[in-house]
Amino acid sequence: MMQLFLGIDGGGTGCRAAVAGGDGRIIARAEAGPANIASDPDAAIRNLLAVATDAMKQVVGASAAAELPRLRVVMGLAGANFTPSVARLRAGLPFTALRVETDAFIALKGALRDGDGIVAAVGTGSVFVRQLGGVAHRIGGRGWVLGDEGSGAWLGRALLSACLRAGDGLAEITPLLKSVRAELGGDDGIISFGFSARAVDFANFARRVVGSDDPAAGALMAQAEADIAQYIALLQPNPAVPVVFLGGIGTQIAPHFADRWQIAPALGSGVDGALWLACQIGVEP
Amino acid sequence: MMQLFLGIDGGGTGCRAAVAGGDGRIIARAEAGPANIASDPDAAIRNLLAVATDAMKQVVGASAAAELPRLRVVMGLAGANFTPSVARLRAGLPFTALRVETDAFIALKGALRDGDGIVAAVGTGSVFVRQLGGVAHRIGGRGWVLGDEGSGAWLGRALLSACLRAGDGLAEITPLLKSVRAELGGDDGIISFGFSARAVDFANFARRVVGSDDPAAGALMAQAEADIAQYIALLQPNPAVPVVFLGGIGTQIAPHFADRWQIAPALGSGVDGALWLACQIGVEP
């Protein structure tokens, strides 16, 4: 039977998988629950196995489980660079040819394949990766406590902070600040929300900022875009390479940078990037 | 027997108490363990009772416990404005004449008694209170997640963030940033520290910034002082009133503001403020 390839994008909200033959054309797709290897490695192993088996069933039917070991597999996982769980993951999965990468790396490969460019991934968090002559260099992406400037979590937290400052009289109360203050129950409600909020809880408030014509939202977006521009400018070589914006916020704000850099669409998704890498296994010199 | 007065300053690191007679002169002092009414109200009640009993033993000996109910008592407690535990606290203590205030309020009264002025309390957190014609108005003090600009926690977190940014190449690596990076184990160590750090853990790093001649420390201090100045300027009436700086960072940086405002020393501590308030109980109109 011909060699098959499997790419998986596994993250905190769910896993997506795609299977291809030797020509790289996708012949099956599947989805499953979250794969958070840092916080719940057992559930991650179960869901990664489920998504792989589901995809393979569409190709080989009942023998899917038996066929898994001979696949060539690449999976991109959030936090894969920052957890001792990768060895446990390998031991819990049946694959013999398995490469584990970060979510940022498969997003980069999905967006650019082996081309030169910069990926600015701005969603709940923010991370910036340059690829030049096949060499990837990553900056940012430090989490909301100490970094992730310009991200959804950063914007949401800055919005709540602005609500408190306006309440103190340090800044003008705009309609947006007034409505968020009322929604959360004033100072006490905002402070209490802030102490228990996770990145995604802060990021939910970013929706109120992006694209809003409220003056406070405008000031926060200007700061976020300046931070994002600083990261991209630092990565830009001379001559400059195209920039691909990814993520909920990234794709929305991409046009704002069109006068400064060449903005390119992503060639494909993170799953596409993982699958493209899987097709290289054994081919690389 | 003459009326006695008790003032207590109860905080997350310990309780201090002082007893005075009708002339306000302190005749006994005592200390006990933490009184964190938000996170551990039972221990808070035990320690507040212990510190009161210890102080009273020095005045009336073995009958201390029996004498507690007839004291006039004011206690200042961190978070007293932000917890439903105050009613539980009252029920668990033997005092009949008890007034519970925030730590910021007794600090204000200790610093200014009933005089006009502004208290800038900058330690682990930051809070700013103006007293004018006996009326107090408080701003800031929102905790490190959304506020506390210029505080120790703010400075420490900003230092770690600067370490990450310098590691990415967004800023110059100074000797201070280099040594903190090495100490915490580079990017991964800093990120991991940041995700589990409490306010006091961040504030421990502020010591490396305050008074340092490192250029990165200088930039952070300039930002902190600008934020602190903004809070004070907002509170300043016309004509301006004296400013009292409190807290580990506040007392160190006070001289930097001497060309802008009249800097005054605190008349007394938080315990003094609580005791001064206790002496007013029954005297107030």
CSV table of C-alpha atoms in Angstrom, one decimal, chain B:
chain,number,residue,atom,x,y,z
B,1,MET,CA,-11.4,52.6,85.6
B,2,MET,CA,-10.6,55.1,83.0
B,3,GLN,CA,-11.6,54.6,79.3
B,4,LEU,CA,-8.9,52.9,77.2
B,5,PHE,CA,-8.5,53.0,73.4
B,6,LEU,CA,-7.1,50.4,71.1
B,7,GLY,CA,-5.8,50.9,67.6
B,8,ILE,CA,-4.9,47.9,65.3
B,9,ASP,CA,-3.2,47.8,61.9
B,10,GLY,CA,-3.9,44.4,60.5
B,11,GLY,CA,-2.3,43.2,57.3
B,12,GLY,CA,-1.2,40.2,55.3
B,13,THR,CA,2.2,40.0,57.0
B,14,GLY,CA,1.2,40.8,60.6
B,15,CYS,CA,-0.9,42.8,63.1
B,16,ARG,CA,0.3,45.7,65.3
B,17,ALA,CA,-1.7,47.1,68.1
B,18,ALA,CA,-1.4,50.1,70.5
B,19,VAL,CA,-3.3,51.0,73.6
B,20,ALA,CA,-3.8,54.6,74.9
B,21,GLY,CA,-5.6,56.3,77.8
B,22,GLY,CA,-7.8,59.4,77.3
B,23,ASP,CA,-4.8,61.7,76.6
B,24,GLY,CA,-3.9,59.6,73.5
B,25,ARG,CA,-0.5,58.7,74.9
B,26,ILE,CA,0.5,55.1,74.0
B,27,ILE,CA,0.9,52.9,77.1
B,28,ALA,CA,1.2,49.5,75.5
B,29,ARG,CA,2.1,47.9,72.2
B,30,ALA,CA,1.9,44.4,70.8
B,31,GLU,CA,2.4,42.4,67.6
B,32,ALA,CA,0.9,39.2,66.2
B,33,GLY,CA,0.5,37.1,63.0
B,34,PRO,CA,-1.3,38.1,59.8
B,35,ALA,CA,-4.9,39.3,59.6
B,36,ASN,CA,-5.9,38.6,56.0
B,37,ILE,CA,-9.7,38.8,56.4
B,38,ALA,CA,-10.4,38.1,52.7
B,39,SER,CA,-8.3,34.9,52.4
B,40,ASP,CA,-8.3,33.5,56.0
B,41,PRO,CA,-10.9,35.2,58.2
B,42,ASP,CA,-10.6,32.6,61.0
B,43,ALA,CA,-6.9,33.1,61.4
B,44,ALA,CA,-7.5,36.9,61.2
B,45,ILE,CA,-9.9,36.8,64.1
B,46,ARG,CA,-7.5,34.7,66.2
B,47,ASN,CA,-4.6,37.1,65.5
B,48,LEU,CA,-6.6,40.3,66.1
B,49,LEU,CA,-7.8,38.9,69.4
B,50,ALA,CA,-4.3,37.8,70.3
B,51,VAL,CA,-2.7,41.2,69.6
B,52,ALA,CA,-5.5,43.0,71.5
B,53,THR,CA,-5.2,40.7,74.5
B,54,ASP,CA,-1.4,40.9,74.5
B,55,ALA,CA,-1.5,44.7,74.5
B,56,MET,CA,-4.1,44.9,77.3
B,57,LYS,CA,-2.2,42.4,79.5
B,58,GLN,CA,0.6,45.0,79.7
B,59,VAL,CA,-2.0,47.5,81.1
B,60,VAL,CA,-4.4,45.5,83.3
B,61,GLY,CA,-2.6,42.1,83.7
B,62,ALA,CA,-4.7,39.0,84.1
B,63,SER,CA,-8.1,40.7,83.6
B,64,ALA,CA,-7.2,41.7,80.0
B,65,ALA,CA,-9.7,39.3,78.3
B,66,ALA,CA,-12.5,40.6,80.6
B,67,GLU,CA,-11.6,44.2,79.9
B,68,LEU,CA,-11.7,43.9,76.0
B,69,PRO,CA,-15.4,44.6,75.6
B,70,ARG,CA,-15.3,48.1,77.1
B,71,LEU,CA,-12.4,49.3,74.9
B,72,ARG,CA,-13.0,51.7,72.1
B,73,VAL,CA,-11.4,50.1,69.1
B,74,VAL,CA,-10.5,51.1,65.5
B,75,MET,CA,-8.8,48.5,63.2
B,76,GLY,CA,-7.5,49.1,59.7
B,77,LEU,CA,-7.5,46.0,57.6
B,78,ALA,CA,-6.3,45.4,54.0
B,79,GLY,CA,-9.3,44.6,51.9
B,80,ALA,CA,-11.9,45.8,54.4
B,81,ASN,CA,-13.7,47.6,51.6
B,82,PHE,CA,-13.8,44.5,49.5
B,83,THR,CA,-15.0,41.5,51.4
B,84,PRO,CA,-18.2,40.2,53.0
B,85,SER,CA,-16.0,39.0,55.9
B,86,VAL,CA,-16.3,42.2,58.0
B,87,ALA,CA,-19.6,41.1,59.5
B,88,ARG,CA,-18.1,37.7,60.4
B,89,LEU,CA,-15.1,39.5,61.9
B,90,ARG,CA,-17.3,41.7,64.1
B,91,ALA,CA,-19.3,38.6,65.3
B,92,GLY,CA,-16.0,36.8,66.2
B,93,LEU,CA,-14.6,39.7,68.3
B,94,PRO,CA,-15.6,40.8,71.8
B,95,PHE,CA,-15.6,44.5,71.1
B,96,THR,CA,-18.8,46.6,71.5
B,97,ALA,CA,-17.4,49.9,70.2
B,98,LEU,CA,-15.5,48.7,67.0
B,99,ARG,CA,-14.9,50.6,63.8
B,100,VAL,CA,-13.4,48.8,60.9
B,101,GLU,CA,-11.6,50.8,58.2
B,102,THR,CA,-9.2,50.0,55.3
B,103,ASP,CA,-5.5,50.0,55.8
B,104,ALA,CA,-5.3,53.0,53.5
B,105,PHE,CA,-7.6,55.0,55.7
B,106,ILE,CA,-5.7,54.4,58.9
B,107,ALA,CA,-2.5,55.2,57.1
B,108,LEU,CA,-4.0,58.4,56.0
B,109,LYS,CA,-5.1,59.3,59.5
B,110,GLY,CA,-1.7,58.3,60.9
B,111,ALA,CA,0.0,60.5,58.4
B,112,LEU,CA,-2.2,63.5,58.5
B,113,ARG,CA,-4.6,63.2,61.4
B,114,ASP,CA,-7.3,65.7,60.4
B,115,GLY,CA,-5.0,67.9,58.4
B,116,ASP,CA,-5.2,68.6,54.6
B,117,GLY,CA,-2.8,66.7,52.4
B,118,ILE,CA,-2.2,63.8,50.0
B,119,VAL,CA,-0.9,60.4,51.0
B,120,ALA,CA,1.0,58.5,48.3
B,121,ALA,CA,1.4,54.9,49.6
B,122,VAL,CA,3.7,53.1,47.3
B,123,GLY,CA,4.9,49.7,48.4
B,124,THR,CA,3.9,46.3,47.0
B,125,GLY,CA,0.8,48.1,45.6
B,126,SER,CA,0.1,51.7,45.2
B,127,VAL,CA,-2.8,53.9,46.4
B,128,PHE,CA,-3.3,57.6,46.6
B,129,VAL,CA,-5.6,59.4,49.1
B,130,ARG,CA,-6.4,63.1,49.5
B,131,GLN,CA,-7.8,64.6,52.7
B,132,LEU,CA,-9.3,68.1,52.4
B,133,GLY,CA,-11.5,69.6,55.1
B,134,GLY,CA,-11.8,66.2,56.7
B,135,VAL,CA,-13.1,64.5,53.5
B,136,ALA,CA,-11.0,61.7,52.1
B,137,HIS,CA,-10.9,60.7,48.4
B,138,ARG,CA,-9.1,57.6,47.3
B,139,ILE,CA,-7.8,56.6,43.8
B,140,GLY,CA,-5.6,53.9,42.4
B,141,GLY,CA,-4.9,50.7,44.4
B,142,ARG,CA,-6.5,48.3,41.9
B,143,GLY,CA,-4.0,45.4,42.3
B,144,TRP,CA,-1.2,44.4,40.0
B,145,VAL,CA,-3.3,42.7,37.2
B,146,LEU,CA,-5.1,45.9,36.2
B,147,GLY,CA,-3.5,48.8,38.1
B,148,ASP,CA,-1.1,49.6,40.9
B,149,GLU,CA,1.0,51.7,38.6
B,150,GLY,CA,4.4,52.7,40.0
B,151,SER,CA,4.2,50.0,42.8
B,152,GLY,CA,6.7,47.4,43.6
B,153,ALA,CA,4.6,44.7,41.9
B,154,TRP,CA,4.3,46.9,38.8
B,155,LEU,CA,8.1,47.6,38.7
B,156,GLY,CA,9.0,44.0,39.2
B,157,ARG,CA,6.7,42.8,36.5
B,158,ALA,CA,7.9,45.5,34.2
B,159,LEU,CA,11.5,44.4,34.9
B,160,LEU,CA,10.7,40.8,33.9
B,161,SER,CA,8.9,42.0,30.8
B,162,ALA,CA,11.9,44.1,29.9
B,163,CYS,CA,14.1,41.0,30.3
B,164,LEU,CA,12.0,39.1,27.7
B,165,ARG,CA,11.9,42.1,25.3
B,166,ALA,CA,15.6,42.5,25.5
B,167,GLY,CA,16.0,38.7,24.9
B,168,ASP,CA,14.0,39.1,21.7
B,169,GLY,CA,16.2,42.1,20.6
B,170,LEU,CA,13.5,44.8,21.1
B,171,ALA,CA,15.7,46.6,23.6
B,172,GLU,CA,19.4,46.7,24.6
B,173,ILE,CA,20.5,44.0,27.2
B,174,THR,CA,21.8,46.0,30.1
B,175,PRO,CA,23.8,44.4,33.0
B,176,LEU,CA,20.7,44.3,35.2
B,177,LEU,CA,18.6,42.6,32.6
B,178,LYS,CA,21.4,40.2,31.9
B,179,SER,CA,21.8,39.2,35.5
B,180,VAL,CA,18.0,38.8,36.1
B,181,ARG,CA,17.7,36.7,33.0
B,182,ALA,CA,20.5,34.4,34.1
B,183,GLU,CA,19.1,34.2,37.7
B,184,LEU,CA,15.7,33.0,36.5
B,185,GLY,CA,17.0,30.7,33.8
B,186,GLY,CA,16.4,32.7,30.6
B,187,ASP,CA,13.1,33.1,28.8
B,188,ASP,CA,11.5,29.8,29.9
B,189,GLY,CA,12.3,30.5,33.6
B,190,ILE,CA,11.0,34.1,33.4
B,191,ILE,CA,7.8,33.1,31.8
B,192,SER,CA,7.2,30.2,34.2
B,193,PHE,CA,8.0,32.6,37.2
B,194,GLY,CA,5.5,35.1,35.8
B,195,PHE,CA,2.7,32.7,35.6
B,196,SER,CA,2.9,31.7,39.2
B,197,ALA,CA,4.0,34.9,40.8
B,198,ARG,CA,1.9,36.8,43.3
B,199,ALA,CA,2.1,40.6,43.8
B,200,VAL,CA,4.8,40.2,46.5
B,201,ASP,CA,6.9,37.9,44.3
B,202,PHE,CA,7.0,40.6,41.5
B,203,ALA,CA,7.6,43.3,44.2
B,204,ASN,CA,10.8,41.5,45.4
B,205,PHE,CA,12.3,42.3,42.0
B,206,ALA,CA,11.6,46.0,42.5
B,207,ARG,CA,14.5,46.2,44.8
B,208,ARG,CA,16.8,45.6,41.9
B,209,VAL,CA,15.3,48.6,40.1
B,210,VAL,CA,14.8,51.3,42.8
B,211,GLY,CA,18.0,53.4,43.1
B,212,SER,CA,19.9,51.3,40.5
B,213,ASP,CA,22.0,53.2,37.9
B,214,ASP,CA,21.4,50.6,35.3
B,215,PRO,CA,19.8,52.3,32.1
B,216,ALA,CA,16.9,49.8,32.0
B,217,ALA,CA,16.2,50.4,35.7
B,218,GLY,CA,16.3,54.1,35.0
B,219,ALA,CA,13.7,53.9,32.2
B,220,LEU,CA,11.4,51.8,34.4
B,221,MET,CA,11.8,54.2,37.4
B,222,ALA,CA,11.0,57.2,35.0
B,223,GLN,CA,7.8,55.5,34.0
B,224,ALA,CA,6.8,54.6,37.6
B,225,GLU,CA,7.5,58.2,38.8
B,226,ALA,CA,5.5,59.6,35.9
B,227,ASP,CA,2.5,57.4,36.8
B,228,ILE,CA,2.8,58.3,40.5
B,229,ALA,CA,3.0,62.0,39.6
B,230,GLN,CA,-0.1,61.7,37.4
B,231,TYR,CA,-2.1,60.3,40.4
B,232,ILE,CA,-0.8,63.0,42.8
B,233,ALA,CA,-1.4,65.8,40.2
B,234,LEU,CA,-5.0,64.6,39.8
B,235,LEU,CA,-5.6,64.9,43.5
B,236,GLN,CA,-3.9,68.2,44.1
B,237,PRO,CA,-6.3,71.1,44.8
B,238,ASN,CA,-5.4,74.7,44.2
B,239,PRO,CA,-3.6,75.9,46.3
B,240,ALA,CA,-1.7,72.6,46.6
B,241,VAL,CA,-1.5,70.6,49.8
B,242,PRO,CA,1.6,68.8,51.2
B,243,VAL,CA,2.3,65.2,50.0
B,244,VAL,CA,3.2,62.4,52.4
B,245,PHE,CA,5.0,59.4,50.8
B,246,LEU,CA,4.5,56.1,52.5
B,247,GLY,CA,5.7,52.5,51.8
B,248,GLY,CA,9.1,51.1,50.9
B,249,ILE,CA,9.2,52.6,47.5
B,250,GLY,CA,7.3,55.8,48.4
B,251,THR,CA,9.7,56.8,51.1
B,252,GLN,CA,12.7,56.2,48.8
B,253,ILE,CA,11.5,58.2,45.9
B,254,ALA,CA,9.8,61.1,47.8
B,255,PRO,CA,12.8,63.5,47.3
B,256,HIS,CA,12.4,63.2,43.5
B,257,PHE,CA,9.2,65.1,43.8
B,258,ALA,CA,10.5,67.9,46.1
B,259,ASP,CA,10.8,70.4,43.3
B,260,ARG,CA,7.1,70.0,42.4
B,261,TRP,CA,5.3,69.7,45.7
B,262,GLN,CA,5.8,70.2,49.4
B,263,ILE,CA,6.8,66.8,50.8
B,264,ALA,CA,5.9,66.3,54.4
B,265,PRO,CA,6.8,63.5,56.8
B,266,ALA,CA,4.0,61.3,58.2
B,267,LEU,CA,2.9,62.4,61.7
B,268,GLY,CA,2.6,58.7,62.6
B,269,SER,CA,2.0,55.2,61.5
B,270,GLY,CA,-1.1,53.3,60.6
B,271,VAL,CA,-1.4,52.0,64.2
B,272,ASP,CA,-1.2,55.7,65.3
B,273,GLY,CA,-3.9,56.5,62.9
B,274,ALA,CA,-6.2,53.8,64.1
B,275,LEU,CA,-5.5,54.8,67.7
B,276,TRP,CA,-6.2,58.5,66.9
B,277,LEU,CA,-9.5,57.5,65.3
B,278,ALA,CA,-10.3,55.3,68.4
B,279,CYS,CA,-9.8,58.3,70.7
B,280,GLN,CA,-12.5,60.1,68.6
B,281,ILE,CA,-15.2,57.4,69.2
B,282,GLY,CA,-17.9,59.0,71.2
B,283,VAL,CA,-16.3,62.4,70.9
B,284,GLU,CA,-17.4,63.0,67.4
B,285,PRO,CA,-20.6,65.1,67.1
